[in-house]
Coordinates of N, CA and C in Angstrom, one line a residue:
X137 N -19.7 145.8 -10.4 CA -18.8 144.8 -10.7 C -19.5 143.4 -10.9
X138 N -19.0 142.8 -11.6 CA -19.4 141.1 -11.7 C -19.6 140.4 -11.0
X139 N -21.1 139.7 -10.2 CA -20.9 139.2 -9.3 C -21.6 139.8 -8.0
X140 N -21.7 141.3 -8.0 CA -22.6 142.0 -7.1 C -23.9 141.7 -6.6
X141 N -24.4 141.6 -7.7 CA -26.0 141.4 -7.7 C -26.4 140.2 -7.3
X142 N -25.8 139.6 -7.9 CA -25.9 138.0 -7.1 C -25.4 137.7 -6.0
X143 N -24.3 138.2 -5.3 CA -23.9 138.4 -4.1 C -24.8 138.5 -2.9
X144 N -25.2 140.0 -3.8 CA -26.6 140.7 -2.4 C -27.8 140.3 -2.7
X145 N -28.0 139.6 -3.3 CA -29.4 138.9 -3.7 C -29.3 137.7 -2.5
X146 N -28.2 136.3 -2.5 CA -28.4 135.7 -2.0 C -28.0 135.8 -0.2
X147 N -27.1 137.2 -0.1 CA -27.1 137.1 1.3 C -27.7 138.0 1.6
X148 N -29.2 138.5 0.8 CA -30.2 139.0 1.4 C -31.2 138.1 1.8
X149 N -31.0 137.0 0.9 CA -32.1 135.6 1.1 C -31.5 135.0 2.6
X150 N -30.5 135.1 3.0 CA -29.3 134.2 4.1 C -29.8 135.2 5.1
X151 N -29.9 136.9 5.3 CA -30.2 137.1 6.2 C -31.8 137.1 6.4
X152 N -32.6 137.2 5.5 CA -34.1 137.1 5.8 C -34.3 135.8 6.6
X153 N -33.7 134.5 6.0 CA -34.0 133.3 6.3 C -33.3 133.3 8.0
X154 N -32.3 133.9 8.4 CA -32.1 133.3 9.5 C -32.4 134.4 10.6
X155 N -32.6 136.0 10.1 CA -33.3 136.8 10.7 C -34.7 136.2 11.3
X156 N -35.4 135.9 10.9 CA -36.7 135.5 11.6 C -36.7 134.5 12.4
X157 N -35.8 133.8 12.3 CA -35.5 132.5 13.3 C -35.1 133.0 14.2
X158 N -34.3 134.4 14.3 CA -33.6 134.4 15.4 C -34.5 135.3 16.1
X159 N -35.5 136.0 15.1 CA -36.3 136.9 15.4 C -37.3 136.3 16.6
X160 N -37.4 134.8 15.8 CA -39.0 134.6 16.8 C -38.5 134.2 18.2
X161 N -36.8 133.6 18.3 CA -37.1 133.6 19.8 C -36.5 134.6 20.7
X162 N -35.8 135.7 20.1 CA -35.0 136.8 20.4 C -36.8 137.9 21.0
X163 N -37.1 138.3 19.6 CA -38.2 139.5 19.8 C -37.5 140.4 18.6
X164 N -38.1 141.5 18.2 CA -38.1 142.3 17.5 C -36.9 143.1 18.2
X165 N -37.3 143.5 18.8 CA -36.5 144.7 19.3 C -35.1 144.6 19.8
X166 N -34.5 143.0 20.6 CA -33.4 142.4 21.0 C -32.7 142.2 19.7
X167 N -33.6 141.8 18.2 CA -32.5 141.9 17.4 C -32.4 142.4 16.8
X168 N -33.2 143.8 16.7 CA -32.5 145.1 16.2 C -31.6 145.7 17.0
X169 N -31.7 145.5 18.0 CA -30.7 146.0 18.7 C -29.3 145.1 18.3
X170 N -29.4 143.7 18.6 CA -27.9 143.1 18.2 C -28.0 143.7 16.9
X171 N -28.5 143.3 15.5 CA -28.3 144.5 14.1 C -27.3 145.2 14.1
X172 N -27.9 146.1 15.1 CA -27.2 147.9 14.6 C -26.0 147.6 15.8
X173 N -26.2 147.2 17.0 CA -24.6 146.9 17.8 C -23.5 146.1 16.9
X174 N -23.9 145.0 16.1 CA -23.0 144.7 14.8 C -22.3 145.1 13.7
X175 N -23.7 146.0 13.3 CA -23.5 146.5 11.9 C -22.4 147.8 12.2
X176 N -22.7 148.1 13.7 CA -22.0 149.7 14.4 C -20.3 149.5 14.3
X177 N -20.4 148.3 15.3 CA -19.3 147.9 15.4 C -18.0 147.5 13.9
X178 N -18.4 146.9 13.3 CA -18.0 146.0 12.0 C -17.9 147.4 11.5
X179 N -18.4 148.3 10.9 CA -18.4 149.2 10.1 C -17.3 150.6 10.6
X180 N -17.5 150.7 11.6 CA -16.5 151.2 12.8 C -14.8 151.1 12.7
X181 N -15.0 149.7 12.9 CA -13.6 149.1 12.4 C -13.2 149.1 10.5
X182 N -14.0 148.7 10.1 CA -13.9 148.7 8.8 C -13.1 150.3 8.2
X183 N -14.0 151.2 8.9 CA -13.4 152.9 8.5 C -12.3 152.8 9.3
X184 N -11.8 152.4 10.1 CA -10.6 153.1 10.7 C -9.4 151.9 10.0
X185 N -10.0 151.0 9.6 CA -9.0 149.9 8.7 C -8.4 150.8 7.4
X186 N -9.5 151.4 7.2 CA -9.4 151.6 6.0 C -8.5 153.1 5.8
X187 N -8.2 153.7 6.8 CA -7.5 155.1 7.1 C -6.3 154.5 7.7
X188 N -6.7 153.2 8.5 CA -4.7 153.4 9.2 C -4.0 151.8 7.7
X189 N -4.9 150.8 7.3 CA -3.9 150.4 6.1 C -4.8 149.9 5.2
X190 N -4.7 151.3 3.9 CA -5.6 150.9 3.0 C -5.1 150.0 2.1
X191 N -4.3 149.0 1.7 CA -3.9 148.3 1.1 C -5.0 147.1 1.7
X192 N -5.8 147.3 3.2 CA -6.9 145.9 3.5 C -8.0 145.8 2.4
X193 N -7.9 146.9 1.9 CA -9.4 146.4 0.6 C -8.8 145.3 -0.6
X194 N -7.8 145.3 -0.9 CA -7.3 144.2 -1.1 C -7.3 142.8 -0.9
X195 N -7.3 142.0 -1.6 CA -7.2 140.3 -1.0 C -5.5 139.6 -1.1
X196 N -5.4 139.0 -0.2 CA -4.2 138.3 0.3 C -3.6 138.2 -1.3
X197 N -4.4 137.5 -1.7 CA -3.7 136.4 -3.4 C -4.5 137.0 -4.2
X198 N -4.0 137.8 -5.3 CA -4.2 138.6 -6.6 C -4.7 139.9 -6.4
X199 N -5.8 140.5 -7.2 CA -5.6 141.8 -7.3 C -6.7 141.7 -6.8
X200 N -7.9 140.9 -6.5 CA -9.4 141.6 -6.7 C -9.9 141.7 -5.3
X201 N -10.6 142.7 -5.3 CA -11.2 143.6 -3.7 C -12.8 144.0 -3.6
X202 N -13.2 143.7 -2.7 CA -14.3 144.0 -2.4 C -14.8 145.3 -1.9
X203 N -15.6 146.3 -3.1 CA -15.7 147.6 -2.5 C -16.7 147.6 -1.8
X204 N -17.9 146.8 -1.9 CA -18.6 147.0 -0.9 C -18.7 145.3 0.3
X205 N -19.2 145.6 1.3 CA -19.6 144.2 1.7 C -20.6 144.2 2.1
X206 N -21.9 144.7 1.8 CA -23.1 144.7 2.0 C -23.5 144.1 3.7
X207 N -24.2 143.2 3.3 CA -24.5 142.6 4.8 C -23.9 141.2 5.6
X208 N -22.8 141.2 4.5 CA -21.9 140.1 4.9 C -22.1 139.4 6.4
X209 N -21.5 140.9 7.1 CA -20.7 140.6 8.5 C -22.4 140.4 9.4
X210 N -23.6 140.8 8.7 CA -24.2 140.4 10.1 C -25.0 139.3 9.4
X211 N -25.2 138.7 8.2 CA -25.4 137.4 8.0 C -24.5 136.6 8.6
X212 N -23.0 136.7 9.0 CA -21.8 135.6 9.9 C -23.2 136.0 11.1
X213 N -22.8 137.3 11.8 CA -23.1 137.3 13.0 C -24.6 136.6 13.2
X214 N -25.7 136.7 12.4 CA -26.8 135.7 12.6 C -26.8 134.7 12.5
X215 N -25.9 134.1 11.4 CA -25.7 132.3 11.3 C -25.0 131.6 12.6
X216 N -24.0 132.9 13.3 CA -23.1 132.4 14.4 C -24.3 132.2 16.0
X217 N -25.4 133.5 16.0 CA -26.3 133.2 16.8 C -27.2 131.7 16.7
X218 N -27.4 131.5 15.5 CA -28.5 130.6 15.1 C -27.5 128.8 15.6
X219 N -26.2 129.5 15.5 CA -26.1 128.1 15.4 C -25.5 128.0 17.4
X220 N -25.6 129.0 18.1 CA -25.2 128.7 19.0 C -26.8 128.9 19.9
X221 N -27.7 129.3 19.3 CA -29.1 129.0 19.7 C -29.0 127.4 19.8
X222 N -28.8 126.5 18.8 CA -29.1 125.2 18.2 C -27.9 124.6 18.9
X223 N -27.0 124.7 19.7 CA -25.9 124.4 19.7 C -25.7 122.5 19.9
X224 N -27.0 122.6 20.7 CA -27.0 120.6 21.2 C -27.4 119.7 20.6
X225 N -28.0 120.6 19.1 CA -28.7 119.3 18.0 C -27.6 119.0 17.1
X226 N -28.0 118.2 16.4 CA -27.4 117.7 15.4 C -27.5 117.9 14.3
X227 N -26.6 118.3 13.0 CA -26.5 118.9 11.1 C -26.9 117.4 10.8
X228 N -28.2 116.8 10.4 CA -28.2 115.7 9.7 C -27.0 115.5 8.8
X229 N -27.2 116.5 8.0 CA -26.0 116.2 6.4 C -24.8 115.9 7.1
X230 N -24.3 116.3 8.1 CA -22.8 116.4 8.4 C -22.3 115.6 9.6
X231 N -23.8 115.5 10.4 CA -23.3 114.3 11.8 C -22.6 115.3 12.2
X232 N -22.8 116.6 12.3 CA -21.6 117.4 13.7 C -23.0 118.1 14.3
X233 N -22.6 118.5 15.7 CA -23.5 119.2 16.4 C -23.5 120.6 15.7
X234 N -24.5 121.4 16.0 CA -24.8 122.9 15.0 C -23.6 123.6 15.6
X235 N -23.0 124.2 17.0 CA -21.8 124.5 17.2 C -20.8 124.4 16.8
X236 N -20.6 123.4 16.4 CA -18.9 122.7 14.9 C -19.0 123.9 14.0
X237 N -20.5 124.7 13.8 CA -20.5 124.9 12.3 C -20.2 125.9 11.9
X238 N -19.8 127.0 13.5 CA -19.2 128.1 13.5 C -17.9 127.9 13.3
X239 N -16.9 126.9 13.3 CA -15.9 126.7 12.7 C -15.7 126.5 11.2
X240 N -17.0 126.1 10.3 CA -17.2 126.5 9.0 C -17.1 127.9 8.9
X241 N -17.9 128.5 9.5 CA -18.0 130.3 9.2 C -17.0 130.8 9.2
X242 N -16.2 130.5 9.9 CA -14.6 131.2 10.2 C -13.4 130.5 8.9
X243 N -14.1 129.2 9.0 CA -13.4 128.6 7.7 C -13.3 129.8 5.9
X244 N -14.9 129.8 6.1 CA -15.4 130.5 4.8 C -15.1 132.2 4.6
X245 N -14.8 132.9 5.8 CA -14.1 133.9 6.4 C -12.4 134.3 6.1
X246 N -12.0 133.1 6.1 CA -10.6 133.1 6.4 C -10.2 133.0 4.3
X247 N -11.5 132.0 3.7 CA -11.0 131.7 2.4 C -11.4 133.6 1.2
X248 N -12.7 134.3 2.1 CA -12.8 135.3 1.8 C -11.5 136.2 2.1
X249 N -10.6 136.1 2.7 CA -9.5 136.9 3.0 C -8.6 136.7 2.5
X250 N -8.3 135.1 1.4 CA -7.9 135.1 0.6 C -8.3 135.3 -0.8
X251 N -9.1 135.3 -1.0 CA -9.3 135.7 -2.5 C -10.3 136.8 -2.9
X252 N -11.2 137.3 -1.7 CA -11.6 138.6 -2.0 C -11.5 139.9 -1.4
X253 N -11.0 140.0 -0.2 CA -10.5 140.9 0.2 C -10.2 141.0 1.7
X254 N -9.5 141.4 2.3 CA -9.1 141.2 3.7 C -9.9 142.2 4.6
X255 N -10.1 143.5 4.1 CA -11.0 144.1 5.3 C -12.5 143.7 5.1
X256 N -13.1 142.9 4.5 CA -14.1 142.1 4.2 C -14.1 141.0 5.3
X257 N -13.3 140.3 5.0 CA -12.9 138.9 5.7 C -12.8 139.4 7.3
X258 N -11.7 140.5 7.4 CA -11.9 140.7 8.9 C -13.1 141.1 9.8
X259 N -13.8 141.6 8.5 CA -15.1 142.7 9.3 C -16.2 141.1 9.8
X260 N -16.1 140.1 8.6 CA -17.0 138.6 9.1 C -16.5 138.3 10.2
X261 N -15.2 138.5 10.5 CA -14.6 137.6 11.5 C -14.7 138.3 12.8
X262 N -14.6 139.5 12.7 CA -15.3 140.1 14.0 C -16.6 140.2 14.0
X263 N -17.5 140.1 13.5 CA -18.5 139.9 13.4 C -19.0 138.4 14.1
X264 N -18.3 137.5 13.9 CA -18.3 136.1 14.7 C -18.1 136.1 16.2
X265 N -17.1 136.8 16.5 CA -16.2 136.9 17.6 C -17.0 137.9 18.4
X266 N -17.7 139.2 18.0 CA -18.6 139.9 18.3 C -19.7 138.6 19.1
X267 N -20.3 138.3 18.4 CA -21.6 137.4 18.7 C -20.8 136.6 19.3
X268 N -19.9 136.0 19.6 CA -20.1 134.9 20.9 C -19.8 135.7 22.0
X269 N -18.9 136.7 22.0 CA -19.0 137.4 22.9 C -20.0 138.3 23.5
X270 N -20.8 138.5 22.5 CA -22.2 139.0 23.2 C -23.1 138.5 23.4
X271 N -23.3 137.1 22.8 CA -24.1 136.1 23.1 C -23.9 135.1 24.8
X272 N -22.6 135.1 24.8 CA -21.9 134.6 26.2 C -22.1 135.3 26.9
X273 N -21.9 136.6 27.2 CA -21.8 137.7 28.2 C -20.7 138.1 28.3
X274 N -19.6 137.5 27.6 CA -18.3 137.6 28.4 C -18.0 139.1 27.5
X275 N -18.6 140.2 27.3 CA -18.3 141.4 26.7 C -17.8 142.0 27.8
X276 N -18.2 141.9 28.7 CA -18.2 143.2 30.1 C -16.8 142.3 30.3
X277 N -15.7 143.5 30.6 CA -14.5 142.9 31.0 C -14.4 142.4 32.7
X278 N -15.1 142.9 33.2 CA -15.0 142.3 34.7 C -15.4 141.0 34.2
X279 N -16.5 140.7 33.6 CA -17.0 138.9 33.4 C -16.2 138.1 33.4
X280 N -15.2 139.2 31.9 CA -14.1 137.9 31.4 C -13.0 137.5 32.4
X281 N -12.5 138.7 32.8 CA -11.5 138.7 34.0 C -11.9 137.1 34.7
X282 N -13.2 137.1 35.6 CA -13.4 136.3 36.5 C -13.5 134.7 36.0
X283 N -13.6 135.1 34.7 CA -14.3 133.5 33.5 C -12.3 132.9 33.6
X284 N -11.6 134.0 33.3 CA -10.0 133.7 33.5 C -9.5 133.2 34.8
X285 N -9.9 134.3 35.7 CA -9.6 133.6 37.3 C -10.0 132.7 37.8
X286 N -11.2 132.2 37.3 CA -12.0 130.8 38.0 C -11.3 129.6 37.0
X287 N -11.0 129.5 35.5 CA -10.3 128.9 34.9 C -8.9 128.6 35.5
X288 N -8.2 129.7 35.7 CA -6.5 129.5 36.5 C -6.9 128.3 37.4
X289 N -7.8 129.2 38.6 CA -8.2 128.2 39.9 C -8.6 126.6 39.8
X290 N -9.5 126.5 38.9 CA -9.6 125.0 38.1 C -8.7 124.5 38.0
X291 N -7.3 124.9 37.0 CA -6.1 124.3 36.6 C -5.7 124.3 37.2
X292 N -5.1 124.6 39.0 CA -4.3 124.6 40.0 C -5.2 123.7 40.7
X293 N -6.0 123.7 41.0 CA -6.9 122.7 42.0 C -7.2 121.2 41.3
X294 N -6.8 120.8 40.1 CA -6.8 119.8 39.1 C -5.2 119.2 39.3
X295 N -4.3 120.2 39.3 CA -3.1 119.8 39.1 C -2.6 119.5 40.4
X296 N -3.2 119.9 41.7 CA -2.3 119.3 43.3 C -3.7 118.0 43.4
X297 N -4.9 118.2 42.7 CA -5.3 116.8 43.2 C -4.6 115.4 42.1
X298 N -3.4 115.7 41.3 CA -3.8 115.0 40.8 C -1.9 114.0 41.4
X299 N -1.6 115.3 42.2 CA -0.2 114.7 43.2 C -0.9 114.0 44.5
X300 N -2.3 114.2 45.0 CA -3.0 113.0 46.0 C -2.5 111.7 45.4
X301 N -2.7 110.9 46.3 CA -2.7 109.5 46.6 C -3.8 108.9 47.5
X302 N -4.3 108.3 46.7 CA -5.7 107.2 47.9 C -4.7 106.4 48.7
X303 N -5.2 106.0 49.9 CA -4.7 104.8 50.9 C -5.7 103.8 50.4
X304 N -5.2 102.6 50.1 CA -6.2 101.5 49.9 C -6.7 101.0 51.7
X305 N -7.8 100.6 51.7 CA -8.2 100.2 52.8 C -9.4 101.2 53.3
X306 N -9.0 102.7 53.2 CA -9.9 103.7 53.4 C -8.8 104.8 54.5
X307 N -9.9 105.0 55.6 CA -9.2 106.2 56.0 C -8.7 105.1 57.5
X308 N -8.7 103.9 57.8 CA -8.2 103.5 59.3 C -6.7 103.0 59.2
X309 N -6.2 103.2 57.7 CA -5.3 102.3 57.9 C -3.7 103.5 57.7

């Protein structure tokens, strides 16, 4: 189809370029390993998209669909590492910290789901969602559980200090 070749040409250049960045402070082997736990996952969901509603090869608005998605989903998932490696500096061009920029990705995700295909778009977006959650830790569900319970506790311990009252004067009066 029209548009292939150039497709996988440049988000072969997108993953080489940010593959080695992530490579040199990751190691070889930690990101082959994230790789194939992405590529595993994303592809995983993709086949079972594709058996329970095949109408997702399709795009939202008009007719045209993406038969293949090459390495889409782990070029998001490396850009999404890279930028949460970088997370405290700053995008000269844009004046946002590198973290903002995973809200681009999900932007450019969400516009692929309109116009080129939805189980495409989905597979980037888990792909995103994948990586912070493996990058966080919060995959293991006991983690998240406790990341929830210590949040509640914050918001209750926030909300009765915030019915205190100081005594002016200190504590004699």
């Amino acid at each position: 189809p029209k548009g292939v070749v150039w497709g996988m040409a440049s988000a072969t250049v997108m993953l080489v370029w940010f593959a080695t960045t992530v490579e040199r402070r990751w190691g070889t082997k930690r990101l082959l390993i994230f790789s194939l736990t992405i590529s595993l996952i994303t592809n995983l969901f993709a086949a079972g998209m594709v058996v329970l509603w095949p109408g997702s090869v399709l795009a939202a608005v008009g007719i045209s669909f993406a038969p293949l998605n090459g390495v889409g989903p782990l070029t998001y998932a490396l850009l999404t590492v890279w930028c949460l490696m970088n997370s405290r500096q700053y995008f000269p061009l844009l004046r946002v910290q590198v973290k903002s920029l995973i809200w681009l990705l999900v932007a450019l995700a969400t516009v692929d789901f309109i116009f080129q295909g939805r189980l495409a778009a989905l597979m980037e977006l888990l792909a995103i969602g994948v990586t912070c959650l493996l990058v966080h830790g919060l995959w293991r569900p006991r983690h998240l559980a406790d990341r929830v319970r210590l949040w509640w506790i914050d918001r209750r311990v926030a909300k009765r200090r915030s019915r205190m009252r100081s005594i002016d004067g200190g504590r004699d009066h």
